[in-house]
Short mmCIF file of C-alpha atoms in Angstrom, two decimals:
data_model
loop_
_atom_site.label_atom_id
_atom_site.label_comp_id
_atom_site.label_asym_id
_atom_site.label_seq_id
_atom_site.Cartn_x
_atom_site.Cartn_y
_atom_site.Cartn_z
CA MET L 20 72.48 194.94 -49.26
CA MET L 21 74.26 193.29 -46.32
CA ILE L 22 74.16 190.00 -48.24
CA LEU L 23 75.60 191.70 -51.33
CA THR L 24 78.38 193.19 -49.20
CA LEU L 25 79.23 189.66 -48.06
CA ARG L 26 79.24 188.46 -51.68
CA ALA L 27 81.57 191.29 -52.67
CA TYR L 28 83.88 190.42 -49.77
CA GLN L 29 83.92 186.78 -50.95
CA ILE L 30 84.85 187.94 -54.46
CA ASP L 31 87.65 190.15 -53.10
CA GLU L 32 89.03 187.33 -50.98
CA TYR L 33 88.86 184.78 -53.79
CA VAL L 34 90.56 187.04 -56.31
CA GLU L 35 93.25 188.16 -53.86
CA HIS L 36 94.07 184.81 -52.26
CA VAL L 37 93.37 182.32 -55.06
CA ILE L 38 93.45 183.91 -58.50
CA ALA L 39 96.28 186.38 -57.80
CA LYS L 40 98.46 183.68 -56.23
CA LYS L 41 97.65 180.58 -58.26
CA PHE L 42 96.65 181.95 -61.65
CA SER L 43 98.81 185.06 -62.02
CA LYS L 44 100.29 183.68 -65.26
CA SER L 45 96.86 182.81 -66.67
CA LEU L 46 94.89 186.02 -66.15
CA GLU L 47 93.78 186.15 -69.80
CA ASP L 48 92.15 182.77 -69.26
CA VAL L 49 90.44 184.01 -66.10
CA LYS L 50 89.12 187.04 -67.99
CA ALA L 51 87.77 184.71 -70.68
CA ILE L 52 85.92 182.75 -67.99
CA ILE L 53 84.40 185.96 -66.60
CA HIS L 54 83.18 186.92 -70.07
CA GLU L 55 81.80 183.41 -70.54
CA ILE L 56 79.86 183.41 -67.27
CA LEU L 57 78.56 186.95 -67.66
CA GLN L 58 78.14 187.15 -71.42
CA ASP L 59 75.19 189.04 -72.82
CA ASP L 60 72.28 186.84 -73.81
CA ILE L 61 73.01 186.79 -77.54
CA GLN L 62 70.30 184.87 -79.33
CA GLU L 63 71.32 181.89 -81.45
CA ASN L 64 68.48 180.04 -83.19
CA GLY L 65 66.03 181.71 -80.86
CA ARG L 66 67.81 180.60 -77.70
CA PRO L 67 70.34 182.37 -75.47
CA SER L 68 73.92 181.55 -76.37
CA LYS L 69 75.91 179.70 -73.71
CA ARG L 70 79.41 179.70 -75.13
CA ARG L 71 82.06 177.80 -73.20
CA VAL L 72 85.53 179.14 -73.89
CA LEU L 73 87.83 176.98 -71.75
CA THR L 74 87.70 173.29 -70.92
CA ARG L 75 91.06 172.71 -69.23
CA SER L 76 90.55 171.02 -65.87
CA GLU L 77 92.79 173.42 -63.95
CA PHE L 78 90.21 176.17 -64.54
CA SER L 79 87.15 174.17 -63.50
CA GLY L 80 87.39 175.37 -59.91
CA VAL L 81 87.70 179.02 -60.98
CA ARG L 82 84.73 178.71 -63.30
CA GLU L 83 82.58 177.01 -60.67
CA LYS L 84 83.45 179.49 -57.91
CA LEU L 85 82.84 182.57 -60.04
CA ARG L 86 79.66 181.10 -61.52
CA THR L 87 78.31 180.34 -58.05
CA LEU L 88 79.08 183.84 -56.79
CA ALA L 89 77.50 185.40 -59.88
CA GLU L 90 74.36 183.27 -59.67
CA ARG L 91 73.84 184.11 -56.01
CA ILE L 92 73.70 187.76 -57.04
CA LEU L 93 71.90 187.59 -60.38
CA LEU L 94 69.33 184.96 -59.37
CA HIS L 95 68.16 186.74 -56.22
CA PRO L 96 64.31 186.81 -56.42
CA LEU L 97 64.17 190.60 -56.33
CA VAL L 98 66.75 190.78 -59.11
CA THR L 99 64.96 188.30 -61.35
CA SER L 100 61.73 190.27 -60.90
CA ALA L 101 63.43 193.53 -61.97
CA THR L 102 63.14 194.84 -65.51
CA ARG L 103 65.26 193.33 -68.26
CA TYR L 104 67.19 196.59 -68.51
CA GLU L 105 67.97 196.59 -64.76
CA GLN L 106 69.10 192.95 -64.86
CA SER L 107 71.29 193.61 -67.90
CA LEU L 108 72.85 196.66 -66.22
CA LEU L 109 73.60 194.65 -63.07
CA LYS L 110 75.24 191.89 -65.12
CA SER L 111 77.34 194.46 -66.96
CA GLU L 112 78.45 196.13 -63.71
CA LEU L 113 79.27 192.76 -62.11
CA ARG L 114 81.33 191.82 -65.16
CA GLY L 115 83.15 195.16 -64.96
CA TYR L 116 83.72 194.67 -61.23
CA LEU L 117 85.33 191.25 -61.73
CA LEU L 118 87.41 192.34 -64.73
CA ALA L 119 88.64 195.38 -62.78
CA HIS L 120 89.91 193.03 -60.06
CA ILE L 121 91.95 191.18 -62.68
CA ALA L 122 93.16 194.48 -64.17
CA GLN L 123 94.24 195.57 -60.68
CA ILE L 124 96.40 192.44 -60.40
CA GLU L 125 97.96 193.14 -63.81
CA ASP L 126 98.53 196.84 -63.07
CA SER L 127 100.08 196.06 -59.68
CA GLU L 128 102.40 193.45 -61.17
CA GLN L 129 103.51 195.91 -63.85
CA TYR L 130 104.12 198.70 -61.35
CA PHE L 131 106.04 196.71 -58.75
CA THR L 132 108.19 194.75 -61.23
CA LYS L 133 108.79 197.37 -63.93
CA GLU L 134 107.86 200.62 -62.13
CA ILE L 135 105.35 201.38 -64.89
CA VAL L 136 101.89 202.69 -64.10
CA PRO L 137 98.95 201.90 -66.42
CA ASN L 138 98.89 203.79 -69.70
CA GLY L 139 97.25 207.20 -69.64
CA SER L 140 96.61 209.62 -66.81
CA PHE L 141 95.58 209.03 -63.23
CA HIS L 142 92.18 210.49 -64.15
CA THR L 143 91.74 207.86 -66.88
CA TRP L 144 92.66 205.04 -64.50
CA VAL L 145 90.53 206.19 -61.57
CA ARG L 146 87.40 206.55 -63.72
CA THR L 147 87.90 203.08 -65.27
CA THR L 148 89.79 200.31 -63.47
CA GLY L 149 90.18 202.26 -60.23
CA SER L 150 86.50 203.03 -59.71
CA SER L 151 85.17 199.75 -61.17
CA HIS L 152 87.37 197.90 -58.67
CA VAL L 153 85.39 199.29 -55.73
CA PHE L 154 81.89 198.30 -54.71
CA VAL L 155 79.95 201.39 -55.81
CA THR L 156 78.45 201.16 -59.32
CA PHE L 157 77.99 197.40 -58.99
CA SER L 158 76.13 197.76 -55.68
CA LEU L 159 74.04 200.66 -56.96
CA ALA L 160 72.97 198.58 -59.98
CA TYR L 161 71.96 195.85 -57.54
CA LEU L 162 70.11 198.35 -55.36
CA GLN L 163 68.29 199.63 -58.44
CA CYS L 164 66.94 196.09 -58.97
CA LEU L 165 65.73 195.91 -55.36
CA VAL L 166 63.84 199.21 -55.37
CA LYS L 167 60.43 198.40 -56.78
CA PRO L 168 58.25 200.97 -58.55
CA SER L 169 56.17 203.17 -56.28
CA SER L 170 53.56 205.82 -57.02
CA ASN L 171 56.38 208.07 -58.31
CA ARG L 172 56.59 208.54 -62.06
CA PRO L 173 59.32 206.68 -63.96
CA VAL L 174 62.60 208.50 -64.44
CA THR L 175 63.40 209.98 -67.85
CA ALA L 176 66.50 209.23 -69.92
CA GLU L 177 67.97 212.59 -68.90
CA GLU L 178 67.37 211.90 -65.21
CA LEU L 179 68.83 208.42 -65.52
CA TYR L 180 71.94 209.90 -67.14
CA ILE L 181 72.39 212.24 -64.16
CA ILE L 182 71.85 209.32 -61.77
CA HIS L 183 74.58 207.30 -63.47
CA ASP L 184 76.84 210.35 -63.48
CA ILE L 185 76.43 210.47 -59.69
CA TRP L 186 77.35 206.79 -59.56
CA THR L 187 80.57 207.54 -61.46
CA HIS L 188 81.62 210.47 -59.25
CA LEU L 189 80.81 208.46 -56.13
CA ALA L 190 82.92 205.53 -57.32
CA LYS L 191 85.94 207.74 -57.98
CA LYS L 192 85.50 209.44 -54.62
CA VAL L 193 85.28 206.12 -52.75
CA ARG L 194 88.33 204.66 -54.52
CA MET L 195 90.48 207.63 -53.54
CA GLU L 196 89.12 207.62 -49.98
CA ASN L 197 90.07 203.94 -49.74
CA ASP L 198 93.56 204.55 -51.11
CA ARG L 199 94.46 207.67 -49.13
CA PRO L 200 95.12 205.91 -45.77
CA SER L 201 96.31 202.65 -47.36
CA LEU L 202 99.51 203.67 -49.14
CA GLN L 203 101.91 202.01 -46.72
CA ARG L 204 99.90 198.80 -46.55
CA ASP L 205 99.41 198.66 -50.33
CA ARG L 206 103.13 199.06 -50.97
CA LYS L 207 103.87 196.28 -48.50
CA GLU L 208 101.32 194.04 -50.26
CA LYS L 209 102.44 195.24 -53.72
CA ASN L 210 99.03 196.58 -54.59
CA LEU L 211 98.78 199.62 -56.88
CA ASN L 212 97.48 202.69 -55.06
CA SER L 213 96.16 205.97 -56.49
CA LEU L 214 99.10 207.80 -54.90
CA ASP L 215 101.59 205.72 -56.92
CA PHE L 216 100.74 207.67 -60.06
CA PRO L 217 103.36 210.20 -61.21
CA GLU L 218 100.91 213.09 -60.95
CA PHE L 219 101.42 212.91 -57.17
CA PRO L 220 104.65 213.97 -55.43
CA GLU L 221 106.79 211.44 -53.60
CA ASP L 222 106.20 213.17 -50.26
CA ALA L 223 103.31 211.12 -48.87
CA SER L 224 101.83 213.89 -46.72
CA VAL L 225 101.79 216.34 -49.64
CA ALA L 226 100.34 213.67 -51.93
CA LYS L 227 97.57 212.91 -49.42
CA ASN L 228 96.69 216.59 -49.20
CA GLN L 229 96.44 216.75 -52.97
CA ILE L 230 94.25 213.67 -53.27
CA THR L 231 92.04 215.06 -50.49
CA ASN L 232 91.42 218.10 -52.67
CA ILE L 233 90.50 215.83 -55.58
CA ILE L 234 88.12 213.89 -53.31
CA LEU L 235 86.47 217.17 -52.32
CA TYR L 236 86.19 218.06 -56.01
CA GLU L 237 84.36 214.78 -56.71
CA LYS L 238 82.11 215.45 -53.73
CA ARG L 239 81.22 218.89 -55.13
CA ARG L 240 80.43 217.28 -58.47
CA CYS L 241 78.11 214.85 -56.70
CA ASP L 242 76.40 217.70 -54.85
CA MET L 243 75.90 219.63 -58.09
CA ALA L 244 74.42 216.57 -59.82
CA PHE L 245 72.11 215.89 -56.86
CA LYS L 246 70.86 219.48 -57.00
CA GLU L 247 70.08 219.23 -60.71
CA LEU L 248 68.46 215.81 -60.27
CA GLU L 249 66.22 217.15 -57.50
CA GLU L 250 65.16 220.07 -59.70
CA LYS L 251 64.16 217.67 -62.46
CA ILE L 252 62.79 214.66 -60.57
CA GLY L 253 61.31 216.45 -57.58
CA ASN L 254 62.14 216.17 -53.89
CA GLY L 255 60.67 213.06 -52.30
CA HIS L 256 61.01 210.81 -55.34
CA GLN L 257 61.89 207.28 -54.25
CA VAL L 258 64.89 207.00 -56.57
CA LEU L 259 66.35 210.26 -55.27
CA ASP L 260 65.79 209.29 -51.63
CA VAL L 261 67.51 205.90 -52.05
CA LEU L 262 70.48 207.45 -53.85
CA ARG L 263 70.84 210.13 -51.17
CA PHE L 264 70.83 207.46 -48.47
CA TYR L 265 73.60 205.58 -50.27
CA TYR L 266 75.54 208.83 -50.65
CA VAL L 267 75.35 209.47 -46.91
CA LEU L 268 76.66 205.96 -46.25
CA THR L 269 79.67 206.53 -48.49
CA ASP L 270 80.36 209.82 -46.70
CA VAL L 271 80.31 208.04 -43.33
CA CYS L 272 82.70 205.40 -44.67
CA GLY L 273 84.93 208.15 -46.03
CA ASP L 274 85.03 209.81 -42.61
CA VAL L 275 85.98 206.47 -41.04
CA TYR L 276 88.87 206.05 -43.51
CA THR L 277 90.03 209.60 -42.72
CA LEU L 278 89.95 208.97 -38.98
CA ARG L 279 91.85 205.73 -39.48
CA ASP L 280 94.54 207.62 -41.37
CA ILE L 281 94.77 210.26 -38.61
CA SER L 282 94.98 207.61 -35.88
CA THR L 283 97.75 205.82 -37.77
CA LYS L 284 99.83 209.02 -37.74
CA ALA L 285 99.19 209.66 -34.03
#
């Protein structure tokens, strides 16, 4: 997981410092490259399709960099030995993670040039672009590939649905915890923040109190889902233990972000 964290950091840095600055007028082309690299393995004449959508030389470096980063994740030995479903889910989450980074650039540009937030509500944004942009569901899909079957029984479709529901609530919680202390920095860097949405008041301290309540709501939803999952899957199941461990880590990170916000005010 430490290696994956490094990979995610490399993706963040590349998108922020290269794509956002050098290819801001060609983001549709960048999205096409992401779809090309991480396309589903559609069979053509019995062989996986490898469609190439752009050939212009100015995009060769983008394609190569993103392909290299993707292959370092998807071709990890423990990933390639995972089930086909787990590998497909990881590819889908990685694709969503990269596309959300591009969407964040587009949304930020729209907000800071036209003062327009993305269409729809804050809730819609935070459960789509906002939560996909953080490291949660992508890293959990990767972790799912690493955790090999034990003596525990396989999870059912219902249990897997609850697991993925926990992923979603965690991702929203983490995104808001990241944004809460970062409003001033994000506005300086012209990066769209959760608190920029019109649902929140202009008074930053009041807005932060309100988003804290929403974070606590998402935490309660996680706790409720964990309780139901434990009732169904049984305490001590490997999948439940790993997910709980990840949940504790996100809580620790959330506490660190909160303390950072408090120390900034001091």
